[in-house]
Coordinates of C-alpha atoms in Angstrom, one line a residue:
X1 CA 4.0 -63.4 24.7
X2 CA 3.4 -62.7 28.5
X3 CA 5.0 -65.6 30.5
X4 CA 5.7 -66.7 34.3
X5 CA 9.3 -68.0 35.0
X6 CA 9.4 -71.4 35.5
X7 CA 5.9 -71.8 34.9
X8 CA 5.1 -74.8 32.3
X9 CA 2.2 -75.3 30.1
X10 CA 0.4 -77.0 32.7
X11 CA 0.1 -73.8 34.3
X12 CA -0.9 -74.7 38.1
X13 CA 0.9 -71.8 39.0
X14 CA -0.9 -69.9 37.3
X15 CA -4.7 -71.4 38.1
X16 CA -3.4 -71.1 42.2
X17 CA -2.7 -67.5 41.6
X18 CA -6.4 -66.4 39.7
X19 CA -7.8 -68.9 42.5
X20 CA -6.4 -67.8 45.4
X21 CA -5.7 -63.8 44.2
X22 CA -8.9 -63.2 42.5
X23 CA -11.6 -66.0 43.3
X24 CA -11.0 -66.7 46.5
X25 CA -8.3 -63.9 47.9
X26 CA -7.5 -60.1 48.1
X27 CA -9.0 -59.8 44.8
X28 CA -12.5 -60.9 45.8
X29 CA -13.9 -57.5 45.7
X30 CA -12.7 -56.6 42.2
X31 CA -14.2 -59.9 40.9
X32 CA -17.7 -59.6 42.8
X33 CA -17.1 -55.9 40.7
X34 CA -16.7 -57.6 37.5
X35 CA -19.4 -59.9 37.8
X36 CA -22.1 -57.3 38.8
X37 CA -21.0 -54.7 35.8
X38 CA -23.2 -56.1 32.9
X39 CA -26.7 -54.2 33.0
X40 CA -29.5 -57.0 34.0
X41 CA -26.7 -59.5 34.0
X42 CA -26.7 -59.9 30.1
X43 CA -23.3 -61.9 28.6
X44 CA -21.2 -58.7 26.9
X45 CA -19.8 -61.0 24.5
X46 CA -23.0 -62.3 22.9
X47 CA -25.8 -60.0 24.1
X48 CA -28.5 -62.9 25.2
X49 CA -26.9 -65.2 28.0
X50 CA -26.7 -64.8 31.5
X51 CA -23.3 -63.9 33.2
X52 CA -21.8 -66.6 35.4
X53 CA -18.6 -66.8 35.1
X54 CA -15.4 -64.8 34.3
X55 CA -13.8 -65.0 30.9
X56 CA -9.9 -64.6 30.6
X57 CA -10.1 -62.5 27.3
X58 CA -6.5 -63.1 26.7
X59 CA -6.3 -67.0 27.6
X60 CA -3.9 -67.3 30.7
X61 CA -2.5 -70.2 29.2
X62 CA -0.6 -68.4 26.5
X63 CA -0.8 -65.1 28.7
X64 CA -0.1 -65.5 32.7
X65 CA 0.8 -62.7 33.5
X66 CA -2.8 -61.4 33.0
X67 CA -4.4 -63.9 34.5
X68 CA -5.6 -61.0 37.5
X69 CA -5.4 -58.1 35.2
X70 CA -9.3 -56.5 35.8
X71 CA -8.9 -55.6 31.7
X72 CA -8.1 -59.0 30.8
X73 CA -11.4 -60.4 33.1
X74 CA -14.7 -60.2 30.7
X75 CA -18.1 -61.5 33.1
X76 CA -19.5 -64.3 30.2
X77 CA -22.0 -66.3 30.0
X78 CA -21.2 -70.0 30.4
X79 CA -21.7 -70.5 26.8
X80 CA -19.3 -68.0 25.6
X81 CA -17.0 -69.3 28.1
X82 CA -16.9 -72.4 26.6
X83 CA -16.9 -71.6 23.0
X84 CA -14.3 -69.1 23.7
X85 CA -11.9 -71.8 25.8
X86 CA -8.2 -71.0 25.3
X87 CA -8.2 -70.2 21.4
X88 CA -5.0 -68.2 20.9
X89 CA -5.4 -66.2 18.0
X90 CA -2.6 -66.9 15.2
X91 CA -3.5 -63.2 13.5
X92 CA -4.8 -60.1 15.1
X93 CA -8.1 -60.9 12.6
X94 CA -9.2 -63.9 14.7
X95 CA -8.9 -61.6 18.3
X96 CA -13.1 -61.4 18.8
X97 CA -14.3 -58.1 20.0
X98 CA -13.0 -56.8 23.5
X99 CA -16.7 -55.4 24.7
X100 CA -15.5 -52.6 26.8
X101 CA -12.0 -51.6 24.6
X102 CA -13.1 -52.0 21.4
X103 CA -16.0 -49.2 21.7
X104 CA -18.2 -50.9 19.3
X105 CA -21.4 -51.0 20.9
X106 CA -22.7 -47.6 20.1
X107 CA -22.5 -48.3 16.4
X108 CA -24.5 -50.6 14.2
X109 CA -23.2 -54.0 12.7
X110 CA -25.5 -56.5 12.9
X111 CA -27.9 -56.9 10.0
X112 CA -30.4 -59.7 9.4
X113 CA -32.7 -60.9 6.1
X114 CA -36.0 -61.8 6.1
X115 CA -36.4 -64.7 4.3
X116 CA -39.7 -66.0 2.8
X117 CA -40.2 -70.0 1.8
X118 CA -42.8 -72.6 2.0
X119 CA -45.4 -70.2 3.9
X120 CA -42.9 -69.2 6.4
X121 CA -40.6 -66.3 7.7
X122 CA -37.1 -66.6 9.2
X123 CA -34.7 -64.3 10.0
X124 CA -30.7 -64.7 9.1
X125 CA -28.3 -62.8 11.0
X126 CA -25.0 -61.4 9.6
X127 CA -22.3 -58.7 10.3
X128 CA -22.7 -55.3 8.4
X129 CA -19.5 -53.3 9.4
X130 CA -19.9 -49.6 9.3
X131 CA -18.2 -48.0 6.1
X132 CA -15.6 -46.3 8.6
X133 CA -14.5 -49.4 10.2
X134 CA -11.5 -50.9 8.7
X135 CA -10.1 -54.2 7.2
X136 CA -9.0 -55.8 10.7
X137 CA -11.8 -54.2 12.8
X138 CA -14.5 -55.9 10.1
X139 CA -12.6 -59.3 10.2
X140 CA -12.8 -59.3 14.1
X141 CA -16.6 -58.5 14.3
X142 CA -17.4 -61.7 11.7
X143 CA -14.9 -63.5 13.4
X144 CA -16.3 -62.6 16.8
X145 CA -20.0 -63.8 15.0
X146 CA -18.7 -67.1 14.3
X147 CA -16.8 -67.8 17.5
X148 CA -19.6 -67.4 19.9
X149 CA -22.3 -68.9 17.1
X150 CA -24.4 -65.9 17.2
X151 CA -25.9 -66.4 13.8
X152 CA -27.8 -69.6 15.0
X153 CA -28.9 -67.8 18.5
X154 CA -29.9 -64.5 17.1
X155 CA -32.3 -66.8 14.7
X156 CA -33.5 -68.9 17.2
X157 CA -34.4 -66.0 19.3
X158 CA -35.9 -64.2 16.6
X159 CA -38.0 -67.1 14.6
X160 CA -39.3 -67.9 18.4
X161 CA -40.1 -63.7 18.9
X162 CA -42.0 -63.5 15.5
X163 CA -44.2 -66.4 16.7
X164 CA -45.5 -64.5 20.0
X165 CA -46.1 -61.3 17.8
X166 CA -47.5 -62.8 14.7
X167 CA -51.4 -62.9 16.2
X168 CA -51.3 -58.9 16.7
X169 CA -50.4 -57.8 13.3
X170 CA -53.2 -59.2 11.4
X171 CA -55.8 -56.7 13.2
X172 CA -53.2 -54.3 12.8
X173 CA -53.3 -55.1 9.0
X174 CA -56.9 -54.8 8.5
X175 CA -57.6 -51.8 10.5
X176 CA -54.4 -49.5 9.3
X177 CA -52.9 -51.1 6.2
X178 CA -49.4 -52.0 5.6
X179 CA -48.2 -48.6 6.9
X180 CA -49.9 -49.3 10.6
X181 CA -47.6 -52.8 10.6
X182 CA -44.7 -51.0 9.5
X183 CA -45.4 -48.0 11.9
X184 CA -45.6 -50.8 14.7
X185 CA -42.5 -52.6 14.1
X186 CA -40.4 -49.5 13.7
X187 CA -42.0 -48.1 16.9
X188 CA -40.5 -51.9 18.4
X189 CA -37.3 -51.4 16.9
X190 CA -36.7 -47.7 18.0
X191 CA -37.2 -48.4 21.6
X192 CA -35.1 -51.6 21.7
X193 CA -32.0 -50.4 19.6
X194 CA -32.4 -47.0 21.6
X195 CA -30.1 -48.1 24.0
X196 CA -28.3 -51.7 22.4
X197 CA -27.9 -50.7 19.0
X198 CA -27.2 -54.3 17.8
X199 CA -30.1 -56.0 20.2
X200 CA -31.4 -59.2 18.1
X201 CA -34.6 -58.0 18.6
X202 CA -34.3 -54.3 17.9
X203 CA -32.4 -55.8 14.4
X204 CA -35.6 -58.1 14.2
X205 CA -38.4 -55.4 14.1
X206 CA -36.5 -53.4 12.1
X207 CA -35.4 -55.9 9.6
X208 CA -39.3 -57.1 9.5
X209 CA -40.7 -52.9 9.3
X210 CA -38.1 -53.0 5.9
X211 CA -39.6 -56.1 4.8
X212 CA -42.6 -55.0 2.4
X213 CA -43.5 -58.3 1.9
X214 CA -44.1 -58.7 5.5
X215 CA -46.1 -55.5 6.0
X216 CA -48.3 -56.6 3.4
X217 CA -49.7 -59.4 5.5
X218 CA -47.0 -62.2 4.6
X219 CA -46.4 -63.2 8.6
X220 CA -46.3 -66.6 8.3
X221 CA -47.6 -70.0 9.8

């Protein structure tokens, strides 16, 4: 563990040095870098919220010495922020996924069902580690999953997106069959995983394009 001398657990030592060296000092520059890095502002540990504050990935409670270490300094929204607090993990397993040392973004690992009941569709969200991942790096991702409660956002977001799209496909249905649905959600998913491989909604189209149930005319209510 990474400590201070003489610095206790109340670590006010350690709050006046991010303050006054990062927030409000020298540092400034770095953390106005920091904050600006995420493309259109988008929360790196969850993929949906806005940035608006800065994460300590390592919490400088247990870990003050990186309290102004730029690597240790993740821009989050204020959601992840808070769900994240200062959890120490007890086994390298529970660490979530460091978004820019962890390299995992350019490979796919989210997954979602369709699920059909009482007239309706729903999505459910889950982790699908790549075959080549290993035991620890496939413990991290579902532990980073559950941490920042992004099987209830990614659903929410999706169930709300397959509302605003549902009117469109039943023209698309009677004029092309099942294969012009299908053709127009995997035309959806290809341009939004193009560039965010595990995007909800790029995971959505897809999942729904797979769905021959769904392609058949089963959008529903």
């Amino acid at each position: 563990m990474f400590q201070i001398p003489g610095v206790g657990e109340e670590e006010k030592a350690v709050n006046w040095i991010y303050q006054n060296g990062m927030v409000n000092g020298p540092g400034r520059p770095i953390y106005d870098e920091l904050m600006s890095a995420p493309e259109h502002e988008r929360c790196p540990l969850c993929g949906h919220g806005t940035v608006s504050q800065l994460d300590h990935f390592m919490p400088k409670s247990s870990y003050p010495a990186l309290c102004v270490d730029p690597l240790n300094l993740i821009p989050a929204c204020s959601d992840c922020n808070k769900a994240k607090a200062d959890k120490r993990a007890s086994a390298i397993e529970d660490l979530p996924l460091h978004p820019y040392l962890d390299h995992v973004d350019g490979q796919e690992w989210l997954a979602a069902n369709v699920v059909h009941e009482d007239r309706s569709v729903r999505l459910e969200f889950f982790v699908s580690p790549p075959p080549h991942w290993d035991r620890v790096l496939a413990a991290r991702a579902r532990n980073h999953f559950k941490l920042f409660g992004l099987r209830r956002t990614y659903a929410l977001q999706a169930n709300r997106f397959i509302g605003e799209i549902r009117g469109q496909l039943p023209d698309l249905l009677i004029s092309g069959g099942a294969d012009a649905v299908r053709a127009h959600l995997l035309a959806g998913a290809t341009s939004s995983l193009s560039k965010r491989p595990n995007s909800w909604m790029g995971v959505t189209y897809r999942s729904l394009a797979n769905d021959a149930r769904f392609c058949r005319g089963a959008f529903g209510d």
